[in-house]
Structure formats: C-alpha cells, structure tokens
Amino acid sequence: MTATDLASVLAAVTCLAVVAVLAVVVARLSRTVADVAAAVEEVRSEALPALRDATEAVRRAGEETERVSQILDAAEAVSTRVDGASKAAYVALSRPVIKTAAAATGAQRAARKLRGRD
C-alpha cells in the first residue's frame, strides 16, 4: 500500500465520519423542527381561543364601565338636586321655624309673668 492509497483510505474514512455526524445532526434537527411545529400547533389551538375570550372579557368590562359611569352621572345629578332641594327647604323653613320658636318662647315667658312665677 502506497502513501496515496493510505491518504485515499483516510480521506474516505474522514468523509464517512463527517457524513455520519451530519446525518445525526440532521436527524436531531428534524426532530427539533417537529417538536417546534407541535408546540406551535398547541399554542395556536390553546392561545387563540384564550385570546378571543380575553378580548370578549375586555369588551364586556368596557361596557360595564360605561354603565357604571352612567349610573355615577345619574347619582351625581340626583345628589345635586337633593342638595339644592335641602338648601331651598332650609332657606324656606328656617326663618318661619325660628320665628315660631321665638314666638313660643316669648309666649311662654309672658304666660309665666302673667301667672306671677317670674
């Protein structure tokens, strides 16, 4: 066997080893790609319905927020009206009540004086 023959055999063995390593790498890469494809399909099958549900929940929450805002506006309007009515009632009734109380006190004092108790 000559040096050329030996070099040819070594080159062939080296090429065979490289091909074997590449075959293993390609097989593992193929499995990894299949796993990634399965994971993507699982995410697609689970995440998309969850995303739709979340979108619907956000939409419903927005509607409820709008409803609560309307209720708060109505409550504020009622509160303003009640406040105005109570002020009007206070203004309308305070003077007559004070005058009536003063007249009653005055009448009570006059009655005491007439009876001679004071």
PDB file of C-alpha atoms in Angstrom:
ATOM      1  CA  MET A   1       0.000   0.000   0.000  1.00  0.00           C
ATOM      2  CA  THR A   2       1.386   3.300  -1.056  1.00  0.00           C
ATOM      3  CA  ALA A   3       1.067   6.670   0.602  1.00  0.00           C
ATOM      4  CA  THR A   4      -1.506   7.678  -1.964  1.00  0.00           C
ATOM      5  CA  ASP A   5      -3.615   4.657  -1.154  1.00  0.00           C
ATOM      6  CA  LEU A   6      -3.315   5.362   2.564  1.00  0.00           C
ATOM      7  CA  ALA A   7      -4.279   9.017   2.064  1.00  0.00           C
ATOM      8  CA  SER A   8      -7.255   7.923  -0.038  1.00  0.00           C
ATOM      9  CA  VAL A   9      -8.422   5.492   2.651  1.00  0.00           C
ATOM     10  CA  LEU A  10      -8.015   8.148   5.393  1.00  0.00           C
ATOM     11  CA  ALA A  11      -9.903  10.703   3.294  1.00  0.00           C
ATOM     12  CA  ALA A  12     -12.698   8.193   2.676  1.00  0.00           C
ATOM     13  CA  VAL A  13     -12.935   7.316   6.387  1.00  0.00           C
ATOM     14  CA  THR A  14     -12.923  11.010   7.321  1.00  0.00           C
ATOM     15  CA  CYS A  15     -15.650  11.732   4.776  1.00  0.00           C
ATOM     16  CA  LEU A  16     -17.651   8.786   6.091  1.00  0.00           C
ATOM     17  CA  ALA A  17     -17.309  10.100   9.667  1.00  0.00           C
ATOM     18  CA  VAL A  18     -18.361  13.590   8.586  1.00  0.00           C
ATOM     19  CA  VAL A  19     -21.373  12.156   6.734  1.00  0.00           C
ATOM     20  CA  ALA A  20     -22.321  10.108   9.805  1.00  0.00           C
ATOM     21  CA  VAL A  21     -22.076  13.161  12.090  1.00  0.00           C
ATOM     22  CA  LEU A  22     -24.093  15.237   9.618  1.00  0.00           C
ATOM     23  CA  ALA A  23     -26.731  12.502   9.431  1.00  0.00           C
ATOM     24  CA  VAL A  24     -27.070  12.531  13.239  1.00  0.00           C
ATOM     25  CA  VAL A  25     -27.279  16.342  13.263  1.00  0.00           C
ATOM     26  CA  VAL A  26     -29.911  16.316  10.512  1.00  0.00           C
ATOM     27  CA  ALA A  27     -31.942  13.672  12.366  1.00  0.00           C
ATOM     28  CA  ARG A  28     -31.859  15.681  15.606  1.00  0.00           C
ATOM     29  CA  LEU A  29     -32.659  18.857  13.732  1.00  0.00           C
ATOM     30  CA  SER A  30     -35.598  17.115  12.091  1.00  0.00           C
ATOM     31  CA  ARG A  31     -36.910  16.010  15.499  1.00  0.00           C
ATOM     32  CA  THR A  32     -36.455  19.531  16.872  1.00  0.00           C
ATOM     33  CA  VAL A  33     -38.346  21.027  13.952  1.00  0.00           C
ATOM     34  CA  ALA A  34     -41.160  18.511  14.501  1.00  0.00           C
ATOM     35  CA  ASP A  35     -41.257  19.390  18.228  1.00  0.00           C
ATOM     36  CA  VAL A  36     -41.359  23.097  17.435  1.00  0.00           C
ATOM     37  CA  ALA A  37     -44.159  22.537  14.927  1.00  0.00           C
ATOM     38  CA  ALA A  38     -46.127  20.578  17.548  1.00  0.00           C
ATOM     39  CA  ALA A  39     -45.554  23.305  20.136  1.00  0.00           C
ATOM     40  CA  VAL A  40     -46.689  25.981  17.695  1.00  0.00           C
ATOM     41  CA  GLU A  41     -49.817  23.994  16.911  1.00  0.00           C
ATOM     42  CA  GLU A  42     -50.527  23.526  20.630  1.00  0.00           C
ATOM     43  CA  VAL A  43     -50.067  27.240  21.269  1.00  0.00           C
ATOM     44  CA  ARG A  44     -52.301  28.033  18.315  1.00  0.00           C
ATOM     45  CA  SER A  45     -55.006  25.644  19.495  1.00  0.00           C
ATOM     46  CA  GLU A  46     -54.939  26.912  23.107  1.00  0.00           C
ATOM     47  CA  ALA A  47     -53.834  30.532  22.900  1.00  0.00           C
ATOM     48  CA  LEU A  48     -56.149  31.724  20.158  1.00  0.00           C
ATOM     49  CA  PRO A  49     -59.364  30.737  21.984  1.00  0.00           C
ATOM     50  CA  ALA A  50     -57.946  32.222  25.185  1.00  0.00           C
ATOM     51  CA  LEU A  51     -57.147  35.418  23.318  1.00  0.00           C
ATOM     52  CA  ARG A  52     -60.679  35.529  21.921  1.00  0.00           C
ATOM     53  CA  ASP A  53     -62.076  35.008  25.437  1.00  0.00           C
ATOM     54  CA  ALA A  54     -59.835  37.740  26.833  1.00  0.00           C
ATOM     55  CA  THR A  55     -60.902  40.116  24.068  1.00  0.00           C
ATOM     56  CA  GLU A  56     -64.559  39.398  24.834  1.00  0.00           C
ATOM     57  CA  ALA A  57     -63.950  39.930  28.566  1.00  0.00           C
ATOM     58  CA  VAL A  58     -62.270  43.270  27.877  1.00  0.00           C
ATOM     59  CA  ARG A  59     -65.189  44.308  25.662  1.00  0.00           C
ATOM     60  CA  ARG A  60     -67.708  43.348  28.363  1.00  0.00           C
ATOM     61  CA  ALA A  61     -65.654  45.173  31.004  1.00  0.00           C
ATOM     62  CA  GLY A  62     -65.705  48.291  28.819  1.00  0.00           C
ATOM     63  CA  GLU A  63     -69.482  48.052  28.530  1.00  0.00           C
ATOM     64  CA  GLU A  64     -69.822  47.607  32.295  1.00  0.00           C
ATOM     65  CA  THR A  65     -67.515  50.574  32.876  1.00  0.00           C
ATOM     66  CA  GLU A  66     -69.723  52.676  30.623  1.00  0.00           C
ATOM     67  CA  ARG A  67     -72.798  51.507  32.548  1.00  0.00           C
ATOM     68  CA  VAL A  68     -71.186  52.339  35.887  1.00  0.00           C
ATOM     69  CA  SER A  69     -70.198  55.744  34.529  1.00  0.00           C
ATOM     70  CA  GLN A  70     -73.799  56.427  33.540  1.00  0.00           C
ATOM     71  CA  ILE A  71     -75.006  55.305  36.979  1.00  0.00           C
ATOM     72  CA  LEU A  72     -72.473  57.599  38.659  1.00  0.00           C
ATOM     73  CA  ASP A  73     -73.575  60.511  36.471  1.00  0.00           C
ATOM     74  CA  ALA A  74     -77.205  59.868  37.408  1.00  0.00           C
ATOM     75  CA  ALA A  75     -76.301  59.592  41.100  1.00  0.00           C
ATOM     76  CA  GLU A  76     -74.377  62.847  40.900  1.00  0.00           C
ATOM     77  CA  ALA A  77     -77.354  64.568  39.275  1.00  0.00           C
ATOM     78  CA  VAL A  78     -79.683  63.231  41.980  1.00  0.00           C
ATOM     79  CA  SER A  79     -77.244  64.321  44.673  1.00  0.00           C
ATOM     80  CA  THR A  80     -77.092  67.812  43.181  1.00  0.00           C
ATOM     81  CA  ARG A  81     -80.889  68.009  43.061  1.00  0.00           C
ATOM     82  CA  VAL A  82     -81.244  66.755  46.641  1.00  0.00           C
ATOM     83  CA  ASP A  83     -78.602  69.209  47.806  1.00  0.00           C
ATOM     84  CA  GLY A  84     -80.412  72.060  46.067  1.00  0.00           C
ATOM     85  CA  ALA A  85     -83.760  70.946  47.477  1.00  0.00           C
ATOM     86  CA  SER A  86     -82.375  70.685  51.010  1.00  0.00           C
ATOM     87  CA  LYS A  87     -80.862  74.160  50.750  1.00  0.00           C
ATOM     88  CA  ALA A  88     -84.150  75.514  49.428  1.00  0.00           C
ATOM     89  CA  ALA A  89     -86.049  73.777  52.255  1.00  0.00           C
ATOM     90  CA  TYR A  90     -83.591  75.132  54.811  1.00  0.00           C
ATOM     91  CA  VAL A  91     -83.937  78.673  53.481  1.00  0.00           C
ATOM     92  CA  ALA A  92     -87.714  78.387  53.194  1.00  0.00           C
ATOM     93  CA  LEU A  93     -88.291  76.814  56.596  1.00  0.00           C
ATOM     94  CA  SER A  94     -85.525  78.192  58.806  1.00  0.00           C
ATOM     95  CA  ARG A  95     -86.907  81.706  59.218  1.00  0.00           C
ATOM     96  CA  PRO A  96     -90.504  80.622  59.952  1.00  0.00           C
ATOM     97  CA  VAL A  97     -89.287  77.946  62.366  1.00  0.00           C
ATOM     98  CA  ILE A  98     -87.023  80.429  64.136  1.00  0.00           C
ATOM     99  CA  LYS A  99     -89.819  82.962  64.310  1.00  0.00           C
ATOM    100  CA  THR A 100     -92.250  80.337  65.607  1.00  0.00           C
ATOM    101  CA  ALA A 101     -89.745  79.207  68.239  1.00  0.00           C
ATOM    102  CA  ALA A 102     -89.120  82.807  69.260  1.00  0.00           C
ATOM    103  CA  ALA A 103     -92.853  83.479  69.456  1.00  0.00           C
ATOM    104  CA  ALA A 104     -93.383  80.322  71.535  1.00  0.00           C
ATOM    105  CA  THR A 105     -90.582  81.306  73.904  1.00  0.00           C
ATOM    106  CA  GLY A 106     -91.971  84.811  74.176  1.00  0.00           C
ATOM    107  CA  ALA A 107     -95.458  83.470  74.818  1.00  0.00           C
ATOM    108  CA  GLN A 108     -94.103  81.119  77.471  1.00  0.00           C
ATOM    109  CA  ARG A 109     -92.320  83.976  79.242  1.00  0.00           C
ATOM    110  CA  ALA A 110     -95.415  86.155  79.031  1.00  0.00           C
ATOM    111  CA  ALA A 111     -97.530  83.353  80.469  1.00  0.00           C
ATOM    112  CA  ARG A 112     -95.100  82.942  83.349  1.00  0.00           C
ATOM    113  CA  LYS A 113     -95.160  86.672  84.071  1.00  0.00           C
ATOM    114  CA  LEU A 114     -98.935  86.744  83.983  1.00  0.00           C
ATOM    115  CA  ARG A 115     -99.124  83.847  86.395  1.00  0.00           C
ATOM    116  CA  GLY A 116     -96.587  85.584  88.557  1.00  0.00           C
ATOM    117  CA  ARG A 117     -93.918  82.908  88.572  1.00  0.00           C
ATOM    118  CA  ASP A 118     -91.127  85.033  87.254  1.00  0.00           C
TER     119      ASP A 118
END
